[in-house]
Coordinates of C-alpha atoms and ligand atoms in Angstrom, one line a residue:
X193 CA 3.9 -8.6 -119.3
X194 CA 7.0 -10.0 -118.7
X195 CA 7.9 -12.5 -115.9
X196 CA 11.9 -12.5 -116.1
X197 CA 11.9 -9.1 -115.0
X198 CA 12.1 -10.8 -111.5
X199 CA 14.5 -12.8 -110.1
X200 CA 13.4 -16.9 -109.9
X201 CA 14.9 -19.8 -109.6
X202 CA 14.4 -22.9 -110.7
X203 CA 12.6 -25.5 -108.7
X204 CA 9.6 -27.0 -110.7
X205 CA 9.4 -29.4 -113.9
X206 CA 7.9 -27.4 -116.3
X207 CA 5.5 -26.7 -118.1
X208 CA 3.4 -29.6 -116.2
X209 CA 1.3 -31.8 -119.3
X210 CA -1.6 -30.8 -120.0
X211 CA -4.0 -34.0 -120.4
X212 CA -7.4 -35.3 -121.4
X213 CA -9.5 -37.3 -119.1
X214 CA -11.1 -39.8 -121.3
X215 CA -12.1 -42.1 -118.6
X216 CA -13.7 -39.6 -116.4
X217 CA -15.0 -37.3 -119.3
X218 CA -17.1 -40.6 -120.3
X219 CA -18.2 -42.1 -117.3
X220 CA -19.2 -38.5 -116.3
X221 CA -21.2 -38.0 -119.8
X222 CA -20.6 -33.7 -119.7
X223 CA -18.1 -31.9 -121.0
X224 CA -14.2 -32.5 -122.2
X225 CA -12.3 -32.7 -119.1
X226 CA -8.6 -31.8 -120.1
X227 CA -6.2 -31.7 -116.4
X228 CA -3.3 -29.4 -115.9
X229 CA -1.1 -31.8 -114.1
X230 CA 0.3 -28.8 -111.5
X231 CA 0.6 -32.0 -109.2
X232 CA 4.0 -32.8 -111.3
X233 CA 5.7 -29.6 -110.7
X234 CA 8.2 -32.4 -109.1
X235 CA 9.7 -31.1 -105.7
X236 CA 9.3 -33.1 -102.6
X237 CA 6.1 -35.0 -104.5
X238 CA 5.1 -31.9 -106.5
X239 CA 2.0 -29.6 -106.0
X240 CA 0.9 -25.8 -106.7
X241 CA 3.0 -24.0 -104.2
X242 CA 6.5 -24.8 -105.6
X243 CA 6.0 -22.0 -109.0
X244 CA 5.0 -19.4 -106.1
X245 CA 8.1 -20.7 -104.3
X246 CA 10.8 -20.2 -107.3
X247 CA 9.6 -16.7 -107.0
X248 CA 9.5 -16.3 -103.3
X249 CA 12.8 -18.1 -102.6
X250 CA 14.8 -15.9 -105.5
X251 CA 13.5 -12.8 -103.3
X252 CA 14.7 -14.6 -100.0
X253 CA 18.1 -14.8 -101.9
X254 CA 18.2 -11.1 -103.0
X255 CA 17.7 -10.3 -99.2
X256 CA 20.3 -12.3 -97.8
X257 CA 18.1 -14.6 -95.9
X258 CA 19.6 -17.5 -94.3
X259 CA 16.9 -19.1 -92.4
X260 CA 12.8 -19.4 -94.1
X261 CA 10.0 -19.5 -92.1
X262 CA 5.7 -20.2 -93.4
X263 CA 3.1 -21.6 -91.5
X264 CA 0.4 -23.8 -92.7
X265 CA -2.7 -26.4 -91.5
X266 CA -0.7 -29.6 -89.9
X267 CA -1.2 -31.4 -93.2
X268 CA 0.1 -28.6 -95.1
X269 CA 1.4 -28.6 -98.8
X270 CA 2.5 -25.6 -98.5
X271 CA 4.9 -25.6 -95.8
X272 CA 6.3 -29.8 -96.8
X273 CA 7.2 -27.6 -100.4
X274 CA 8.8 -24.6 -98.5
X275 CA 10.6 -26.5 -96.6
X276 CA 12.1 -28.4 -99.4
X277 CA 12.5 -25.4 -101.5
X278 CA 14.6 -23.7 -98.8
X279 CA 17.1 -26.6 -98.3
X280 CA 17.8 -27.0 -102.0
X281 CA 19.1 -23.1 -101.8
X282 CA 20.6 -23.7 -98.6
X283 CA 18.5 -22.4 -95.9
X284 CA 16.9 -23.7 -92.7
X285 CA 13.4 -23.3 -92.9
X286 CA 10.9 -23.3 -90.2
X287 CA 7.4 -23.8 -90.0
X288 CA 4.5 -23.2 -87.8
X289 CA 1.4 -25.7 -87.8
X290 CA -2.2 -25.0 -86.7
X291 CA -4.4 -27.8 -86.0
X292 CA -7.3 -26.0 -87.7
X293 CA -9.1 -28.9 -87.8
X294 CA -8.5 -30.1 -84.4
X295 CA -7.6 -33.7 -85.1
X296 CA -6.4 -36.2 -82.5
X297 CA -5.4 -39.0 -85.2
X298 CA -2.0 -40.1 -85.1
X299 CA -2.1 -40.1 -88.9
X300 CA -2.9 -36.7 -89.2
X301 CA -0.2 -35.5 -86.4
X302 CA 2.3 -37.4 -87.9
X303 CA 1.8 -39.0 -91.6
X304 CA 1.4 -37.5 -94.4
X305 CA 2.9 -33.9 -95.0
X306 CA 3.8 -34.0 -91.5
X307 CA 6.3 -36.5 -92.2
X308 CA 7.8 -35.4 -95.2
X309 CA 8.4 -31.9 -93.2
X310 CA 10.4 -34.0 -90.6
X311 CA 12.8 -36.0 -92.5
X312 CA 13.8 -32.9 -94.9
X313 CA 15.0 -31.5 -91.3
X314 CA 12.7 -28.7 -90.7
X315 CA 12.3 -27.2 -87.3
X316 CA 8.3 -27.9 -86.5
X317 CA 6.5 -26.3 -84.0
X318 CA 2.3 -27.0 -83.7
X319 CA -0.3 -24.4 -82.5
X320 CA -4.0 -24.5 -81.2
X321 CA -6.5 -23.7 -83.4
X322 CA -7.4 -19.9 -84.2
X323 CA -3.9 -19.1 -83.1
X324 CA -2.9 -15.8 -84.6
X325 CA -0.1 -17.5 -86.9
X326 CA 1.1 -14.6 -88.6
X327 CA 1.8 -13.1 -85.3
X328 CA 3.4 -15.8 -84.5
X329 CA 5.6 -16.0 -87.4
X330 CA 6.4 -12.3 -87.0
X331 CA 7.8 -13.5 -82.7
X332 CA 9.8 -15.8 -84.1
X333 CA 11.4 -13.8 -87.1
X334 CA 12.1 -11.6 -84.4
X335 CA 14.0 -13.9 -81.8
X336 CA 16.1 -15.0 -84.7
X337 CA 17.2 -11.5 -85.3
X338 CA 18.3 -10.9 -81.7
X339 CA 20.2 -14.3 -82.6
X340 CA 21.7 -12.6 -85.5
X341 CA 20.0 -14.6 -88.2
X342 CA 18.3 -13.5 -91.0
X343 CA 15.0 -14.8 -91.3
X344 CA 12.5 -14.5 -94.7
X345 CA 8.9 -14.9 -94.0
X346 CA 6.8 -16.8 -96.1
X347 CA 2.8 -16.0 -95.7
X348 CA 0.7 -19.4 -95.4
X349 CA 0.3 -20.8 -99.0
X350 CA 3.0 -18.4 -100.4
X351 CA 0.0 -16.0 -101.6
X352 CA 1.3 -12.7 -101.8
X353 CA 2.1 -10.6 -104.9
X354 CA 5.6 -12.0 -105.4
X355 CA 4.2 -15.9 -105.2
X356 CA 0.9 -15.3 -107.3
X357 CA 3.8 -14.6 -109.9
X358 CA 3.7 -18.1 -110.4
X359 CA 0.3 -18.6 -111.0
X360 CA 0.2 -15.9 -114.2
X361 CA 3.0 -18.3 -115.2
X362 CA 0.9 -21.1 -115.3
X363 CA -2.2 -19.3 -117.3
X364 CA 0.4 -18.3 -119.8
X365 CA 2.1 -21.7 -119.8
X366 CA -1.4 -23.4 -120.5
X367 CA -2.7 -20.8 -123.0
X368 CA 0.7 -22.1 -124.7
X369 CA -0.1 -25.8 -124.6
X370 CA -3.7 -25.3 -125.6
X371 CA -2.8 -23.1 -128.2
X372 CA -0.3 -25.7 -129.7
X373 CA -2.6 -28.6 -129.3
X374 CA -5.2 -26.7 -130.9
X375 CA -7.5 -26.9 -127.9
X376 CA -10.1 -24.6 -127.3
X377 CA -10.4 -24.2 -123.7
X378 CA -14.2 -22.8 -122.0
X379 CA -13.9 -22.9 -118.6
X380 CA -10.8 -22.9 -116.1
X381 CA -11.8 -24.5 -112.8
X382 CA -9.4 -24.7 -109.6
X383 CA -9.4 -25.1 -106.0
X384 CA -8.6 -22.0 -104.0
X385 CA -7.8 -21.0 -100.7
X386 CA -4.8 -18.6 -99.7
X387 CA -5.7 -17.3 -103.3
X388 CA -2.6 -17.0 -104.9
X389 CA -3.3 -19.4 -107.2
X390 CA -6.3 -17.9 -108.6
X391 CA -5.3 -14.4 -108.3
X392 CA -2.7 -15.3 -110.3
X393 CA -4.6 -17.0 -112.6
X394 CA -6.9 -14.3 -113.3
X395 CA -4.0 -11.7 -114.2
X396 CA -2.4 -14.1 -116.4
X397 CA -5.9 -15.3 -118.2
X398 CA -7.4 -11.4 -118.0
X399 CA -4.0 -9.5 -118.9
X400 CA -3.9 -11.7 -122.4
X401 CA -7.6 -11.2 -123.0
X402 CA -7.9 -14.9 -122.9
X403 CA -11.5 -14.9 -122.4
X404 CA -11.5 -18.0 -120.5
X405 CA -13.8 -17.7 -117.3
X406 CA -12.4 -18.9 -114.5
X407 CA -14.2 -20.6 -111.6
X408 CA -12.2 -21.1 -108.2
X409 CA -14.1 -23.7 -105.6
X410 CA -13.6 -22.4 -102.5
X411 CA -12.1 -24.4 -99.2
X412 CA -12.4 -22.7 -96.7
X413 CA -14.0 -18.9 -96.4
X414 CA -17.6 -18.6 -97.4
X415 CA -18.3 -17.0 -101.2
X416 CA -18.0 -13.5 -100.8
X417 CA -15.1 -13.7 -98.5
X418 CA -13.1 -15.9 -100.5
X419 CA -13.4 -13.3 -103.9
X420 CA -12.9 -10.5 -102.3
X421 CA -9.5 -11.7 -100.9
X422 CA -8.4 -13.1 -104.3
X423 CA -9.6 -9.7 -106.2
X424 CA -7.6 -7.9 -103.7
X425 CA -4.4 -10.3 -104.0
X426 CA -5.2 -10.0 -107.7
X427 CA -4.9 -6.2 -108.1
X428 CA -2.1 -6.4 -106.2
X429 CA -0.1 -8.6 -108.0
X430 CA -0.9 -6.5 -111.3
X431 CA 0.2 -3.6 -110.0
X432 CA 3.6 -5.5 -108.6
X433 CA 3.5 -6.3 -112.6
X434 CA 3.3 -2.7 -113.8
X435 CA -0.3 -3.7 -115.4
X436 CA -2.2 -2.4 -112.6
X437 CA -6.5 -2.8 -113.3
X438 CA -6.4 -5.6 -115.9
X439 CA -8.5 -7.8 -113.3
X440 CA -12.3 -6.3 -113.0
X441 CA -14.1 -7.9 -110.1
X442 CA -16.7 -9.9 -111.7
X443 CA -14.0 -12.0 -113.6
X444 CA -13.3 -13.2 -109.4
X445 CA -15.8 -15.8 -109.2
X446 CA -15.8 -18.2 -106.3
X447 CA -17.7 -21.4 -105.3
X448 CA -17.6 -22.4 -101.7
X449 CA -20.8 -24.8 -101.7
X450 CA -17.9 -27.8 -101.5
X451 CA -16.5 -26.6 -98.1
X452 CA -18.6 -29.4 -96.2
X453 CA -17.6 -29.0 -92.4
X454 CA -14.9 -26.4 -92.7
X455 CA -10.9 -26.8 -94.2
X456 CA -9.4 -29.9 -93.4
X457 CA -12.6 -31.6 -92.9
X458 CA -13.7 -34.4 -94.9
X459 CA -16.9 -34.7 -97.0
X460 CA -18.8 -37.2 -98.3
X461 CA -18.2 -35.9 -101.9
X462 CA -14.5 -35.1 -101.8
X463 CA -14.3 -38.8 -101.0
X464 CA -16.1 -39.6 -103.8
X465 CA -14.0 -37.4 -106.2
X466 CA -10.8 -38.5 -105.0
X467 CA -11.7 -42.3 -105.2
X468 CA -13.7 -41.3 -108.8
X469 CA -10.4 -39.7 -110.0
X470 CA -8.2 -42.8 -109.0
X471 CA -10.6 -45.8 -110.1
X472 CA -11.4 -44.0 -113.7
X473 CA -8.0 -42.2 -114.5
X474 CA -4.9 -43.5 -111.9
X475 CA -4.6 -39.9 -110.3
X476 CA -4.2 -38.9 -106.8
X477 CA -6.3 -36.2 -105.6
X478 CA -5.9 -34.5 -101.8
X479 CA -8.9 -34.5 -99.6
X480 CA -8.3 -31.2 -98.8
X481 CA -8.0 -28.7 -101.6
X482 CA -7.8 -31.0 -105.4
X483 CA -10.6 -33.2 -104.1
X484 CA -13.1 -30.9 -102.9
X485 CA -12.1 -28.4 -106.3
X486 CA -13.1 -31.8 -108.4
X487 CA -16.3 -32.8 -106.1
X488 CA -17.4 -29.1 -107.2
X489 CA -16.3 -29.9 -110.5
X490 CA -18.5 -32.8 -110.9
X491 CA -21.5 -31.2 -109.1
X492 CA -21.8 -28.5 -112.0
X493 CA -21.0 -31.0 -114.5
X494 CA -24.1 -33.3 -113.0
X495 CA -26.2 -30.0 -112.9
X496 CA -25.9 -29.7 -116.5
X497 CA -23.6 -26.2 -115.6
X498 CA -21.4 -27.1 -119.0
X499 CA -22.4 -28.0 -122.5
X500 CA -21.4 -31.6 -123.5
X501 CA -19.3 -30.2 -126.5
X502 CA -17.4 -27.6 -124.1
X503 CA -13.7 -28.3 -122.9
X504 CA -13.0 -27.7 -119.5
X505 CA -9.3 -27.3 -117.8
X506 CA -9.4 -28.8 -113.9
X507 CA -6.1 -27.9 -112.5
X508 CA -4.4 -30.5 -110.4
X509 CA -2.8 -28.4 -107.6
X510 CA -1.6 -31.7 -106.0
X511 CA -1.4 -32.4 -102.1
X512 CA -1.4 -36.7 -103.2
X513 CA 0.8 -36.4 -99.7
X514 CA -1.7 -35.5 -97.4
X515 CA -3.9 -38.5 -98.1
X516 CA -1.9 -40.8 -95.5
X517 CA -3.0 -38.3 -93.1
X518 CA -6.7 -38.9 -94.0
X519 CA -6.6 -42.7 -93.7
X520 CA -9.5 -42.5 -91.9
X521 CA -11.8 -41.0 -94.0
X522 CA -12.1 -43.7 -96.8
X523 CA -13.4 -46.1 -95.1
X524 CA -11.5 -48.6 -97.5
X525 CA -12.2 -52.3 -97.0
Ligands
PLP203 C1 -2.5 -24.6 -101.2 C2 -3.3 -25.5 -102.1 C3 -4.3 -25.1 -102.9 C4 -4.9 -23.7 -102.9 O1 -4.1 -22.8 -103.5 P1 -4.1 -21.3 -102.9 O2 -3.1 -20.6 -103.7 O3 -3.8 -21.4 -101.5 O4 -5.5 -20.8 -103.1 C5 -5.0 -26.0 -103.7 N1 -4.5 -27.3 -103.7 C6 -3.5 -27.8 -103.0 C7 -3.2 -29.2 -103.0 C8 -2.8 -26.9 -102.1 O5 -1.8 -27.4 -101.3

């Protein structure tokens, strides 16, 4: 296994730290929580999709692309980090926003990612909900041919085989810290959604015989839906690797009892998380994806799920950004 076989560049701040939650640990009473801060990757105000994007934008290069286009939920991480991933090597970029949650709020529309996505330039253009996006994507690849451009398409959250790349990065990367810190790490626990993240994961944990179980909380697709999508994108991405069956299917577990009202929506206990996370330990979760990961998090650690004496890794995929579209939702006095 060897990741400079393909062409990246250099986006992120790396590796990210690798912290111990002292505050939260406490106040919870479980186990060690240790977070891998993927929220500093440092592009545009950081986040999880910008190591998929050093691989993803090195292939746009190699193809000659001049123009990038993703789509993504109207608060999306995913597209604000394309977006300024694509100007930094020089192309347009594009994206295409469903309102999946179907939100009126001005703060949603407009704040936030939303924002962001606007001042670095980007062409925006919003879609109903259930629109078929990668259809749409596909239309508008297509009218920039006729116009004689050359347009790279991203899939929404950069989870395909060449982005997951990133993601077997990171388990390598933290096996590295932990191993030099002398840290024994018991349980890996992330949010997960488009699944590159933990599809990547899972290669890079299962391909070094790691041993370290991996727990993804799901944000969107119900349990069984949600593995089998990362299981597939996992295999995939091994075989992209030349290591194809390192993953088996039980090592693809998924939680989606934090979903609440569906993506985007908020819950009761992601706001708790989120404003748990910032009055213990000065961190900003997102209420979309980090927050709902931790409320999970702390449900199993409440449940007793983990031993007191085990250490558990949370990985901060980021998204701090999309809070100022969720004003609303904190109900802050
Ligand atoms: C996209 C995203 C995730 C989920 O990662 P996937 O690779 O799509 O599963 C988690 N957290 C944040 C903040 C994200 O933007």
């Amino acid at each position: 296994m060897h990741l400079s076989r393909f062409s990246r560049v250099q986006l992120a701040h790396l590796p990210t730290p690798l912290e111990f939650l002292e505050n939260l640990s406490r106040t919870l009473g479980g186990p060690n929580i240790y977070i891998k801060r993927d929220d500093c990757t440092g592009l545009a105000t950081g986040g999880n999709k910008t190591r998929k994007l050093e691989f993803l934008i090195a292939d746009a290069l190699d193809k000659g692309a001049d123009i990038v286009i993703t789509q993504g939920a109207v608060q999306s991480n995913h597209a604000r980090q394309t977006v300024a991933a694509a100007l930094k090597y020089g192309m347009a970029c594009e994206i295409l926003l469903e309102n999946r949650t179907e939100s009126s709020e001005h703060d949603y529309l407009e704040s936030g990612n939303v924002f962001l996505d606007k001042l670095f330039g980007a062409r925006v253009t919003h879609f109903p909900k259930n629109t078929d996006m990668d259809q749409e994507m596909e239309a508008r690849a297509e009218e920039l041919r006729s116009e004689g451009k050359n347009p790279y398409v991203i899939p929404g959250g950069g989870s395909n085989e060449i982005g997951a790349l990133g993601y077997v990065d990171c388990a390598l990367e933290t096996l590295t810290q932990a191993n030099d810190m002398g840290l024994r790490i018991d349980h890996f626990v992330t949010a997960t959604g488009s699944a590159g993240t933990q599809a990547g994961l899972v290669v890079g944990l299962e391909a070094t015989h790691s041993q370290i179980p991996l727990l993804g909380i799901g944000v969107r697709a119900p349990k069984q839906e949600q593995e089998e999508k990362v299981y597939h994108l996992a295999c995939k991405t091994a075989e992209y690797m030349g290591i194809p069956g390192v993953v088996d299917r039980d090592k693809v577990i998924a939680d989606s009892n934090y979903v609440g009202g569906g993506y985007g929506v908020p819950s009761d206990s992601m706001v708790e998380a989120v404003t748990l996370m910032a009055r213990e330990e000065a961190i900003l979760m997102d209420p979309v994806y980090s927050g709902k990961g931790l409320a999970g998090l702390i449900d199993y650690i409440r449940n007793g799920r983990f031993e007191e004496n085990q250490n558990i890794v949370f990985l901060h995929t980021g998204g701090s950004a999309a809070l100022f579209g969720y004003l609303d939702a904190f109900k802050l006095a």
